[in-house]
Coordinates of C-alpha atoms in Angstrom, one line a residue:
M227 CA -39.9 -32.3 -14.7
K228 CA -36.4 -32.8 -13.2
K229 CA -37.9 -34.6 -10.1
S230 CA -39.9 -36.9 -12.4
W231 CA -36.8 -37.7 -14.5
I232 CA -34.8 -38.6 -11.3
S233 CA -37.7 -40.7 -10.0
I234 CA -37.8 -42.7 -13.3
I235 CA -34.0 -43.4 -13.1
L236 CA -34.2 -44.4 -9.4
S237 CA -37.1 -46.7 -10.1
L238 CA -35.3 -48.4 -13.0
V239 CA -32.2 -49.0 -10.8
T240 CA -34.4 -50.4 -8.0
L241 CA -36.2 -52.7 -10.5
A242 CA -33.0 -53.8 -12.0
S243 CA -31.5 -54.7 -8.6
A244 CA -34.7 -56.7 -7.7
L245 CA -34.6 -58.6 -10.9
A246 CA -31.0 -59.4 -10.5
A247 CA -31.5 -60.7 -7.0
A248 CA -34.5 -62.8 -8.1
Q249 CA -32.9 -64.3 -11.3
G250 CA -29.4 -64.9 -10.1
P251 CA -26.2 -63.8 -11.9
K252 CA -26.4 -63.0 -15.6
R253 CA -23.0 -62.8 -17.4
T254 CA -23.8 -61.9 -21.0
G255 CA -25.6 -58.5 -20.6
E256 CA -27.5 -59.5 -23.7
G257 CA -31.3 -59.6 -24.2
F258 CA -34.3 -57.3 -24.3
F259 CA -34.1 -54.0 -22.5
I260 CA -36.0 -50.9 -21.6
A261 CA -34.3 -47.5 -21.4
V262 CA -34.8 -43.9 -20.6
S263 CA -32.7 -41.1 -22.1
G264 CA -32.2 -37.3 -22.1
Q265 CA -31.1 -35.4 -25.3
S266 CA -30.3 -31.8 -26.1
L267 CA -32.1 -30.5 -29.1
A268 CA -31.1 -27.3 -30.9
F269 CA -33.0 -27.1 -34.2
K270 CA -31.6 -24.9 -37.0
G271 CA -32.5 -24.4 -40.7
D272 CA -35.9 -23.2 -42.0
F273 CA -37.3 -22.9 -38.5
D274 CA -35.8 -19.4 -37.9
G275 CA -38.9 -17.4 -37.3
R276 CA -38.9 -15.5 -40.6
L277 CA -40.9 -17.8 -43.0
V278 CA -44.6 -17.6 -43.7
L279 CA -46.2 -20.1 -46.0
W280 CA -49.7 -19.5 -47.5
H281 CA -52.5 -21.5 -48.9
F282 CA -55.0 -18.9 -50.3
D283 CA -56.2 -17.2 -47.1
K284 CA -54.6 -19.5 -44.6
A285 CA -51.1 -18.7 -43.3
F286 CA -48.6 -21.0 -41.6
F287 CA -46.0 -19.2 -39.5
V288 CA -42.8 -21.2 -39.3
P289 CA -41.4 -20.3 -35.9
E290 CA -37.9 -20.1 -34.3
M291 CA -37.6 -22.9 -31.8
K292 CA -35.5 -22.4 -28.7
N293 CA -33.1 -25.1 -27.4
A294 CA -34.6 -27.7 -25.1
T295 CA -34.0 -31.1 -23.5
A296 CA -35.9 -34.0 -24.9
F297 CA -36.8 -37.1 -23.0
G298 CA -36.8 -40.5 -24.6
F299 CA -38.4 -43.9 -23.7
G300 CA -37.2 -46.9 -25.5
L301 CA -37.2 -50.7 -25.8
G302 CA -34.9 -52.9 -27.8
Y303 CA -32.5 -55.8 -28.0
K304 CA -28.9 -55.8 -27.0
R305 CA -26.1 -58.2 -28.2
N306 CA -22.4 -58.3 -27.6
S307 CA -21.7 -56.5 -30.9
W308 CA -24.8 -54.5 -31.7
L309 CA -28.0 -53.0 -30.2
W310 CA -31.4 -52.0 -31.8
E311 CA -33.8 -49.6 -30.1
L312 CA -37.4 -48.4 -30.8
L313 CA -37.5 -45.0 -29.2
Y314 CA -40.2 -42.4 -28.4
V315 CA -38.8 -38.8 -28.0
T316 CA -40.7 -35.8 -26.6
S317 CA -39.7 -32.2 -25.9
R318 CA -41.2 -28.8 -25.3
H319 CA -39.7 -25.7 -27.0
P320 CA -40.5 -22.0 -26.4
S321 CA -41.1 -20.7 -29.9
A322 CA -41.2 -17.2 -31.4
F323 CA -42.4 -15.6 -34.6
Q324 CA -42.1 -11.8 -34.8
D325 CA -44.7 -10.5 -32.3
R326 CA -46.1 -13.9 -31.3
D327 CA -44.6 -16.1 -28.7
G328 CA -45.8 -19.6 -28.1
T329 CA -44.8 -23.2 -27.6
A330 CA -43.8 -26.0 -30.0
F331 CA -44.1 -29.6 -29.0
Y332 CA -41.7 -32.0 -30.7
R333 CA -42.5 -35.7 -30.9
S334 CA -40.7 -38.5 -32.7
V335 CA -40.8 -42.3 -33.1
E336 CA -37.4 -43.6 -34.0
I337 CA -35.6 -46.9 -34.8
D338 CA -31.9 -46.6 -34.0
G339 CA -29.1 -49.2 -34.5
R340 CA -25.7 -49.1 -32.7
S341 CA -22.7 -51.1 -33.8
F342 CA -20.1 -51.6 -31.1
L343 CA -16.5 -51.1 -32.2
V344 CA -15.2 -53.2 -29.2
K345 CA -16.6 -56.5 -28.1
D346 CA -16.2 -58.5 -24.9
F347 CA -15.4 -55.4 -22.8
P348 CA -17.6 -53.4 -20.5
L349 CA -16.8 -50.1 -22.2
K350 CA -17.9 -50.2 -25.8
P351 CA -17.6 -47.3 -28.3
Y352 CA -20.3 -47.3 -30.9
I353 CA -21.6 -45.7 -34.1
L354 CA -25.3 -45.0 -34.5
V355 CA -27.6 -44.8 -37.5
G356 CA -31.4 -44.4 -37.4
I357 CA -34.6 -43.3 -39.0
S358 CA -37.4 -41.3 -37.4
V359 CA -40.9 -40.1 -38.0
P360 CA -41.2 -36.6 -36.3
W361 CA -44.2 -34.5 -35.8
L362 CA -44.3 -30.9 -34.5
K363 CA -47.2 -29.1 -33.0
V364 CA -47.0 -25.3 -32.9
D365 CA -49.4 -23.3 -30.8
Q366 CA -50.9 -20.3 -32.8
G367 CA -48.8 -21.6 -35.8
A368 CA -51.6 -21.1 -38.3
E369 CA -54.0 -18.2 -39.0
M370 CA -57.1 -17.8 -41.2
Y371 CA -59.4 -14.8 -41.3
G372 CA -57.8 -13.4 -38.1
L373 CA -58.3 -16.6 -36.1
K374 CA -55.3 -18.5 -34.8
Y375 CA -55.0 -22.3 -34.8
R376 CA -52.4 -24.9 -33.9
A377 CA -50.2 -26.1 -36.8
T378 CA -49.0 -29.6 -37.0
Y379 CA -46.0 -30.6 -39.2
I380 CA -45.2 -34.2 -40.1
G381 CA -42.0 -35.5 -41.8
L382 CA -39.1 -37.9 -41.9
G383 CA -35.6 -37.9 -40.4
L384 CA -32.2 -39.5 -40.2
N385 CA -30.0 -39.9 -37.1
F386 CA -26.3 -40.3 -37.1
G387 CA -24.1 -40.4 -34.0
A388 CA -21.3 -41.9 -32.0
G389 CA -20.6 -42.5 -28.3
I390 CA -19.9 -45.2 -25.7
I391 CA -21.9 -47.7 -23.7
L392 CA -20.7 -48.9 -20.3
D393 CA -22.0 -52.1 -18.8
I394 CA -22.3 -51.3 -15.1
A395 CA -23.7 -54.8 -14.4
P396 CA -24.9 -57.6 -16.6
F397 CA -28.5 -56.2 -16.2
L398 CA -27.7 -52.4 -16.3
F399 CA -25.9 -50.1 -18.8
V400 CA -25.4 -46.4 -19.3
S401 CA -24.7 -44.6 -22.6
G402 CA -23.5 -41.2 -23.7
G403 CA -22.6 -39.6 -27.0
G404 CA -23.5 -37.1 -29.7
V405 CA -26.4 -37.3 -32.2
Y406 CA -27.0 -35.4 -35.4
R407 CA -30.6 -35.2 -36.6
A408 CA -31.5 -34.2 -40.2
L409 CA -35.2 -33.7 -40.5
G410 CA -37.6 -32.7 -43.3
Y411 CA -41.3 -31.8 -42.8
G412 CA -43.4 -32.4 -45.9
Y413 CA -47.0 -32.1 -44.6
V414 CA -48.7 -29.5 -42.5
S415 CA -52.2 -29.1 -41.1
G416 CA -54.1 -26.4 -39.3
E417 CA -57.8 -25.9 -39.1
G418 CA -59.3 -28.1 -41.8
K419 CA -57.5 -30.1 -44.5
G420 CA -53.8 -30.6 -44.3
R421 CA -51.4 -29.5 -47.1
D422 CA -48.4 -30.6 -49.0
I423 CA -45.7 -28.1 -47.9
T424 CA -44.1 -28.1 -51.4
T425 CA -47.3 -26.5 -52.8
L426 CA -47.6 -23.7 -50.3
R427 CA -46.6 -20.2 -51.4
V428 CA -44.0 -17.8 -49.9
G429 CA -46.2 -14.8 -49.0
Q430 CA -49.9 -14.5 -50.0
G431 CA -50.0 -15.1 -53.8
G432 CA -46.2 -15.5 -54.0
P433 CA -44.1 -18.2 -55.6
E434 CA -44.4 -21.8 -54.5
W435 CA -42.0 -23.0 -51.8
K436 CA -41.3 -26.2 -53.8
S437 CA -39.4 -27.9 -50.9
W438 CA -39.9 -29.6 -47.6
L439 CA -39.1 -27.6 -44.5
K440 CA -35.6 -28.7 -43.5
T441 CA -34.0 -28.5 -40.1
S442 CA -31.2 -30.2 -38.1
S443 CA -29.9 -30.6 -34.6
L444 CA -26.6 -31.6 -33.1
G445 CA -26.6 -32.4 -29.4
L446 CA -25.6 -34.8 -26.6
S447 CA -27.6 -37.8 -25.5
F448 CA -27.3 -39.8 -22.2
G449 CA -29.3 -42.9 -21.3
L450 CA -29.8 -45.7 -18.8
G451 CA -30.9 -49.2 -19.8
L452 CA -32.2 -52.2 -18.0
V453 CA -31.6 -55.7 -19.6
F454 CA -34.0 -58.5 -18.9

């Protein structure tokens, strides 16, 4: 995975250099861009490996998710005072629930906006606000009549952050900062029909959960962007 990540970055730099040579100098650093990024994810909250939610004879085991690095692929538009980005994020987390170890796959489609606090300067501090649609697939996360199935959680999220963007060249920029993610999962499916999480029960025949599954993550993010 690390070699693939390095190869992507080197390919972007090579492509950027070729475009710059073909198009001549570009002074503004504004326009459409593509970007790659790496982010540290450390989910807390309800995903602590202790909660089991039931729908009659079907159980959903909410795992503990170990920390992991997520990779992002984005496209957007950059101006002198702001930037918008549509981003796809993916990560793989070792997961655990009591005596069962497995893997959880996190995916998210996000729209993030960054407002630059300094204009007309290569180094631009920014604040970030965004929304996301995350989904999480957990191997062996559901069980019915002794058979184990994959569980899939779908929800909504908000992103908040701050950092800096450095324009290395008119066609190339790097970014780094911190991002706080607040996520809520309201729907889960296993084998068969999916369920509203708020109607599931804590323990078989127990009280209703009456809430979305809540989790959050605070981590660092680094990116590389190519402006066309």
